[in-house]
Amino acid sequence: MKTAFKLDAHPRRPRPLLSEPPAGYFDKLPTQIMARLPQAETQQATGWNWLRFLSPALRTSLASVAVLGGFAASFYMSGSAPLVPATAPTAALDAVPRTELVGYLLTSGAQVESSDLAILTAGHPGIAKGFLQVSEDELNEALDAQPSDDATYL
Amino acid sequence: MEDHEILTKFQDPASRNLAFNQLVRKYQSKVYWHVRKMVVDHDDADDLTQDVFVKVWKHLENFRQDAQLFTWIYRIATNECLNFLSSKRRKFLLPLTDVGAELAAKIEADPAIAGDEIELKLQKAILRLPDKQRLVFNLRYYDEMPYEQMAEVTGTSVGALKASYHHAVKKVEEYVTRNTDE
């Protein structure tokens, strides 16, 4: 007859007879665990900790305002951007003395067409008075001498 | 370092990492062996132990001190083990006994137990128990944990735990008796 096994009679061990973990395992384990912790997430969460105190509805509203604000800011920024390149050449030309400009136009071989004058005088009626020292009669005489198709601009 | 000191330091972001490192060093061995008894294999136990502490880190801020810190950590470890074993079964569509047989084969291959026939039979008998009953057996027989503490860990009543342990011991004794040569 078999002898009945009794657990109480068996020597009690603190744990089953299993092989020990590798040497130094418990020395390395804390480092491995610390390396796996979501640090960045926690730091970010700490920075935005105050959000946790708001109600879900308020948090949703805040998020909507932030998104709309972002759109508004990007719209404003994109609208004002073209003004910068438009003003820059004008400002650069204003810095050049007028006598240098006239000298350049007279010596560089650049042709100033009557159509150029027509466009400029349309915007600034007194623009020629600074450098064109002629009387009204002389002007009228010159205009009469112009071919009819050029005269339509003046 | 005492548990309350660890918890106080953990609340302060400046000393949080240091406090958690102390917590890991204090409980790593207990958690590892608790897990190892359930999954047998060292590599599985290593993965699960790390997972347990990562979960502890994530939820420690919300830990209410109406339970002991260690009981709470044990509960997380227990859930991780049970989920691991049930997912293993689901993954390979294995019945309960096959996972027990796989764990028994691992124990048999372990050089630490070689030559100790009674101990090997005892371990095989324990591994034949259903996971939750095996957990109860381990907590009571190996860890000698009081039933009240076991109730906190498992979320089961003291009466049910006593009955479960009593049945587990009977099953183990019967198996070893049946499989022992005269």
Coordinates of C-alpha atoms in Angstrom, one line a residue:
Chain A
M1 CA 0.0 0.0 0.0
K2 CA 1.2 3.5 -0.9
T3 CA 2.1 5.9 1.9
A4 CA -0.1 8.9 1.7
F5 CA 1.9 12.1 1.0
K6 CA 1.2 14.8 3.6
L7 CA 2.3 18.4 2.8
D8 CA 2.7 19.2 6.4
A9 CA 5.3 16.5 6.8
H10 CA 7.3 17.7 3.7
P11 CA 10.1 20.1 4.5
R12 CA 8.7 23.6 3.8
R13 CA 10.9 25.8 1.6
P14 CA 10.5 29.6 1.1
R15 CA 10.1 28.9 -2.6
P16 CA 10.1 26.1 -5.1
L17 CA 13.4 24.5 -6.1
L18 CA 14.0 26.7 -9.2
S19 CA 17.4 27.8 -10.5
E20 CA 18.5 31.2 -9.2
P21 CA 18.4 34.2 -11.6
P22 CA 21.7 35.1 -13.3
A23 CA 24.4 36.5 -11.0
G24 CA 24.0 40.2 -10.4
Y25 CA 20.5 40.2 -11.7
F26 CA 19.0 42.2 -8.8
D27 CA 21.8 44.7 -9.1
K28 CA 21.0 45.5 -12.7
L29 CA 17.2 45.2 -12.5
P30 CA 16.6 48.7 -11.0
T31 CA 18.6 50.3 -13.8
Q32 CA 16.7 48.4 -16.4
I33 CA 13.4 49.4 -14.9
M34 CA 14.3 53.0 -14.5
A35 CA 15.3 53.1 -18.2
R36 CA 11.9 51.9 -19.1
L37 CA 10.0 54.5 -17.2
P38 CA 8.1 57.1 -19.3
Q39 CA 10.2 60.1 -18.1
A40 CA 9.5 62.5 -20.9
E41 CA 5.8 61.9 -20.6
T42 CA 5.9 62.5 -16.9
Q43 CA 7.9 65.7 -17.2
Q44 CA 5.5 67.0 -19.8
A45 CA 2.6 66.0 -17.6
T46 CA 4.2 67.8 -14.7
G47 CA 4.4 71.0 -16.8
W48 CA 0.7 70.8 -17.7
N49 CA -0.4 69.5 -14.3
W50 CA -2.8 72.5 -13.7
L51 CA -4.9 71.1 -16.6
R52 CA -5.9 68.2 -14.3
F53 CA -7.8 70.6 -12.0
L54 CA -10.1 71.8 -14.8
S55 CA -13.3 70.1 -15.7
P56 CA -13.4 68.0 -18.9
A57 CA -15.8 70.5 -20.5
L58 CA -13.5 73.4 -19.7
R59 CA -10.5 71.5 -21.0
T60 CA -12.4 70.9 -24.3
S61 CA -13.2 74.6 -24.6
L62 CA -9.6 75.5 -23.9
A63 CA -8.4 73.2 -26.6
S64 CA -10.9 74.7 -29.1
V65 CA -9.8 78.2 -28.2
A66 CA -6.2 77.1 -28.6
V67 CA -6.9 75.6 -32.1
L68 CA -8.8 78.7 -33.3
G69 CA -6.1 81.0 -31.9
G70 CA -3.6 79.0 -33.9
F71 CA -5.6 79.4 -37.1
A72 CA -6.0 83.2 -36.5
A73 CA -2.3 83.7 -35.8
S74 CA -1.3 81.8 -38.9
F75 CA -3.8 83.8 -41.0
Y76 CA -2.5 87.1 -39.6
M77 CA 1.1 86.1 -40.2
S78 CA 0.5 85.0 -43.7
G79 CA -1.4 88.2 -44.6
S80 CA 1.3 90.6 -43.5
A81 CA 4.2 88.8 -45.0
P82 CA 4.0 90.2 -48.6
L83 CA 4.3 93.8 -47.4
V84 CA 7.9 93.4 -46.5
P85 CA 9.3 92.7 -50.0
A86 CA 7.1 95.4 -51.6
T87 CA 8.5 98.2 -49.4
A88 CA 12.1 97.1 -49.5
P89 CA 13.1 98.2 -53.1
T90 CA 11.3 101.5 -52.7
A91 CA 13.2 102.3 -49.5
A92 CA 16.5 101.3 -51.2
L93 CA 15.8 103.6 -54.2
D94 CA 14.8 106.5 -51.9
A95 CA 18.3 106.3 -50.3
V96 CA 20.0 107.0 -53.6
P97 CA 20.5 110.8 -54.2
R98 CA 18.5 112.2 -57.0
T99 CA 21.5 113.7 -58.9
E100 CA 23.1 110.2 -59.0
L101 CA 19.9 108.8 -60.4
V102 CA 19.7 111.4 -63.1
G103 CA 23.4 111.0 -63.9
Y104 CA 22.9 107.2 -64.2
L105 CA 20.0 107.7 -66.5
L106 CA 21.9 110.1 -68.7
T107 CA 25.2 108.2 -69.0
S108 CA 24.3 104.5 -68.8
G109 CA 22.5 104.4 -72.1
A110 CA 19.2 103.5 -70.4
Q111 CA 16.3 104.7 -72.5
V112 CA 13.5 106.5 -70.8
E113 CA 10.5 106.0 -73.1
S114 CA 7.6 108.4 -73.2
S115 CA 5.5 105.6 -71.9
D116 CA 7.7 105.5 -68.8
L117 CA 7.1 109.2 -68.3
A118 CA 3.4 108.7 -68.8
I119 CA 3.2 106.1 -66.1
L120 CA 5.3 108.1 -63.6
T121 CA 3.5 111.4 -64.1
A122 CA 0.1 109.7 -63.8
G123 CA 1.1 108.7 -60.2
H124 CA 3.2 111.8 -59.3
P125 CA 2.1 114.8 -61.4
G126 CA 5.0 117.1 -60.3
I127 CA 7.8 114.5 -60.6
A128 CA 9.5 116.1 -63.6
K129 CA 9.7 119.6 -62.1
G130 CA 12.8 118.8 -60.1
F131 CA 15.1 118.0 -63.0
L132 CA 13.3 119.1 -66.1
Q133 CA 13.8 122.9 -66.2
V134 CA 11.5 123.9 -69.1
S135 CA 8.7 126.4 -69.6
E136 CA 5.2 125.5 -70.4
D137 CA 5.4 126.8 -73.9
E138 CA 8.5 124.6 -74.6
L139 CA 6.6 121.6 -73.3
N140 CA 3.6 122.3 -75.4
E141 CA 5.9 122.7 -78.4
A142 CA 7.5 119.4 -77.7
L143 CA 4.2 117.7 -77.3
D144 CA 2.9 119.0 -80.5
A145 CA 5.9 117.5 -82.2
Q146 CA 5.2 114.0 -80.8
P147 CA 3.6 111.4 -83.1
S148 CA -0.1 111.1 -82.4
D149 CA 0.0 107.5 -80.9
D150 CA 2.6 108.5 -78.2
A151 CA 0.7 111.7 -77.4
T152 CA -2.3 109.7 -76.3
Y153 CA -0.5 108.8 -73.0
L154 CA 0.1 112.5 -72.1
Chain B
M1 CA 13.6 53.4 3.6
E2 CA 10.1 53.1 5.0
D3 CA 7.1 52.9 2.7
H4 CA 5.6 56.2 3.9
E5 CA 9.0 57.9 3.3
I6 CA 9.2 56.5 -0.2
L7 CA 5.7 57.7 -0.9
T8 CA 6.4 61.2 0.4
K9 CA 9.5 61.5 -1.6
F10 CA 7.7 60.2 -4.7
Q11 CA 5.2 63.1 -4.5
D12 CA 8.1 65.6 -4.9
P13 CA 9.2 65.7 -8.6
A14 CA 12.8 66.5 -7.5
S15 CA 13.1 63.3 -5.5
R16 CA 10.7 61.1 -7.4
N17 CA 13.3 59.0 -9.3
L18 CA 15.3 58.4 -6.2
A19 CA 12.3 57.3 -4.2
F20 CA 11.2 55.0 -7.0
N21 CA 14.6 53.5 -7.3
Q22 CA 14.5 52.7 -3.5
L23 CA 11.0 51.2 -4.0
V24 CA 12.3 48.9 -6.7
R25 CA 15.3 47.8 -4.7
K26 CA 13.1 47.1 -1.7
Y27 CA 10.5 44.9 -3.5
Q28 CA 12.2 43.6 -6.6
S29 CA 13.1 40.2 -5.1
K30 CA 9.7 39.5 -3.7
V31 CA 7.9 40.6 -6.9
Y32 CA 10.3 38.5 -9.0
W33 CA 9.8 35.3 -7.0
H34 CA 6.1 35.8 -6.8
V35 CA 6.0 36.1 -10.6
R36 CA 8.6 33.3 -11.1
K37 CA 6.5 30.8 -9.1
M38 CA 3.6 31.5 -11.4
V39 CA 5.4 31.5 -14.8
V40 CA 8.4 29.3 -13.9
D41 CA 10.7 30.6 -16.7
H42 CA 13.2 33.3 -15.7
D43 CA 12.9 35.3 -18.9
D44 CA 9.2 35.5 -18.6
A45 CA 9.5 36.4 -14.9
D46 CA 12.1 39.1 -15.8
D47 CA 9.8 40.7 -18.4
L48 CA 6.8 40.6 -16.1
T49 CA 8.7 42.0 -13.1
Q50 CA 9.7 45.0 -15.2
D51 CA 6.2 45.4 -16.5
V52 CA 4.9 45.3 -12.9
F53 CA 7.2 48.1 -11.8
V54 CA 6.5 50.3 -14.8
K55 CA 2.8 50.0 -13.9
V56 CA 3.6 50.8 -10.3
W57 CA 5.3 54.0 -11.5
K58 CA 2.4 55.0 -13.6
H59 CA -0.2 54.5 -10.9
L60 CA 1.7 55.2 -7.7
E61 CA 0.7 58.9 -7.8
N62 CA -3.0 57.7 -7.4
F63 CA -2.2 55.1 -4.8
R64 CA -4.5 55.6 -1.8
Q65 CA -2.9 54.5 1.4
D66 CA -5.9 52.6 2.6
A67 CA -3.9 49.4 1.6
Q68 CA -0.3 48.6 2.3
L69 CA 2.1 49.5 -0.5
F70 CA 3.4 46.0 -0.8
T71 CA -0.1 44.5 -0.9
W72 CA -0.9 46.9 -3.7
I73 CA 2.2 46.0 -5.6
Y74 CA 1.5 42.3 -5.1
R75 CA -2.0 42.8 -6.6
I76 CA -0.5 44.4 -9.7
A77 CA 2.0 41.5 -10.0
T78 CA -0.8 39.0 -9.5
N79 CA -2.9 40.5 -12.3
E80 CA 0.1 40.7 -14.6
C81 CA 0.8 36.9 -14.1
L82 CA -2.9 35.9 -14.6
N83 CA -3.2 38.0 -17.7
F84 CA 0.1 36.6 -19.0
L85 CA -1.0 33.0 -18.5
S86 CA -4.5 33.5 -19.9
S87 CA -3.1 35.4 -23.0
K88 CA -0.7 32.6 -23.5
R89 CA -3.5 30.1 -23.6
R90 CA -5.6 32.3 -25.9
K91 CA -2.6 32.9 -28.2
F92 CA -1.9 29.2 -28.7
L93 CA -5.4 28.0 -28.1
L94 CA -4.2 25.7 -25.3
P95 CA -6.3 24.1 -22.7
L96 CA -5.4 24.6 -19.0
T97 CA -3.6 21.3 -18.7
D98 CA -1.2 22.0 -21.6
V99 CA 0.1 25.2 -20.1
G100 CA 0.6 23.3 -16.8
A101 CA 2.4 20.6 -18.8
E102 CA 4.6 23.2 -20.5
L103 CA 5.5 24.7 -17.1
A104 CA 6.1 21.2 -15.7
A105 CA 8.5 20.5 -18.5
K106 CA 10.4 23.7 -17.7
I107 CA 10.6 22.7 -14.0
E108 CA 11.8 19.2 -15.0
A109 CA 14.6 20.7 -17.2
D110 CA 15.7 23.0 -14.3
P111 CA 19.0 21.7 -12.9
A112 CA 18.1 23.0 -9.4
I113 CA 15.5 20.3 -8.9
A114 CA 17.3 17.4 -10.6
G115 CA 17.4 14.3 -8.4
D116 CA 14.8 15.4 -5.9
E117 CA 11.9 13.2 -7.0
I118 CA 9.4 14.2 -4.3
E119 CA 10.1 17.9 -4.8
L120 CA 9.6 17.4 -8.6
K121 CA 6.3 15.6 -8.1
L122 CA 5.2 18.3 -5.6
Q123 CA 6.0 21.0 -8.2
K124 CA 4.2 19.1 -11.0
A125 CA 1.1 18.7 -8.7
I126 CA 1.1 22.5 -7.9
L127 CA 1.4 23.3 -11.6
R128 CA -1.7 21.2 -12.3
L129 CA -3.8 23.5 -10.2
P130 CA -5.9 26.2 -11.9
D131 CA -4.0 29.5 -12.1
K132 CA -6.0 31.3 -9.3
Q133 CA -5.9 28.3 -7.0
R134 CA -2.2 28.0 -7.6
L135 CA -1.8 31.6 -6.8
V136 CA -3.6 31.1 -3.5
F137 CA -1.5 28.0 -2.7
N138 CA 1.8 30.0 -3.4
L139 CA 0.7 32.9 -1.3
R140 CA -0.2 30.7 1.7
Y141 CA 2.2 27.8 1.5
Y142 CA 5.4 29.6 0.3
D143 CA 4.9 33.2 1.3
E144 CA 2.9 32.3 4.5
M145 CA 0.8 35.4 3.9
P146 CA -2.1 35.9 6.3
Y147 CA -5.5 35.3 4.8
E148 CA -6.6 38.9 5.4
Q149 CA -3.7 40.2 3.3
M150 CA -4.3 37.5 0.7
A151 CA -7.9 38.8 0.5
E152 CA -6.5 42.3 -0.3
V153 CA -4.2 40.9 -3.0
T154 CA -6.7 38.7 -4.7
G155 CA -10.0 40.6 -4.0
T156 CA -11.5 37.4 -2.7
S157 CA -13.1 36.8 0.7
V158 CA -11.2 35.1 3.5
G159 CA -13.6 32.2 3.6
A160 CA -13.3 31.5 -0.1
L161 CA -9.5 31.7 0.2
K162 CA -9.5 29.2 3.1
A163 CA -11.6 26.8 1.1
S164 CA -9.5 27.2 -2.0
Y165 CA -6.3 26.5 -0.2
H166 CA -7.8 23.5 1.6
H167 CA -8.9 22.0 -1.8
A168 CA -5.5 22.8 -3.3
V169 CA -3.6 21.0 -0.6
K170 CA -5.9 18.0 -1.0
K171 CA -5.3 17.9 -4.8
V172 CA -1.5 18.2 -4.4
E173 CA -1.3 15.5 -1.7
E174 CA -3.5 13.1 -3.9
Y175 CA -1.4 13.7 -7.0
V176 CA 1.9 13.1 -5.2
T177 CA 0.6 10.0 -3.5
R178 CA -0.8 8.6 -6.7
N179 CA 2.5 9.2 -8.6
T180 CA 4.9 8.0 -5.9
D181 CA 6.3 4.5 -6.2
E182 CA 5.7 2.2 -3.2

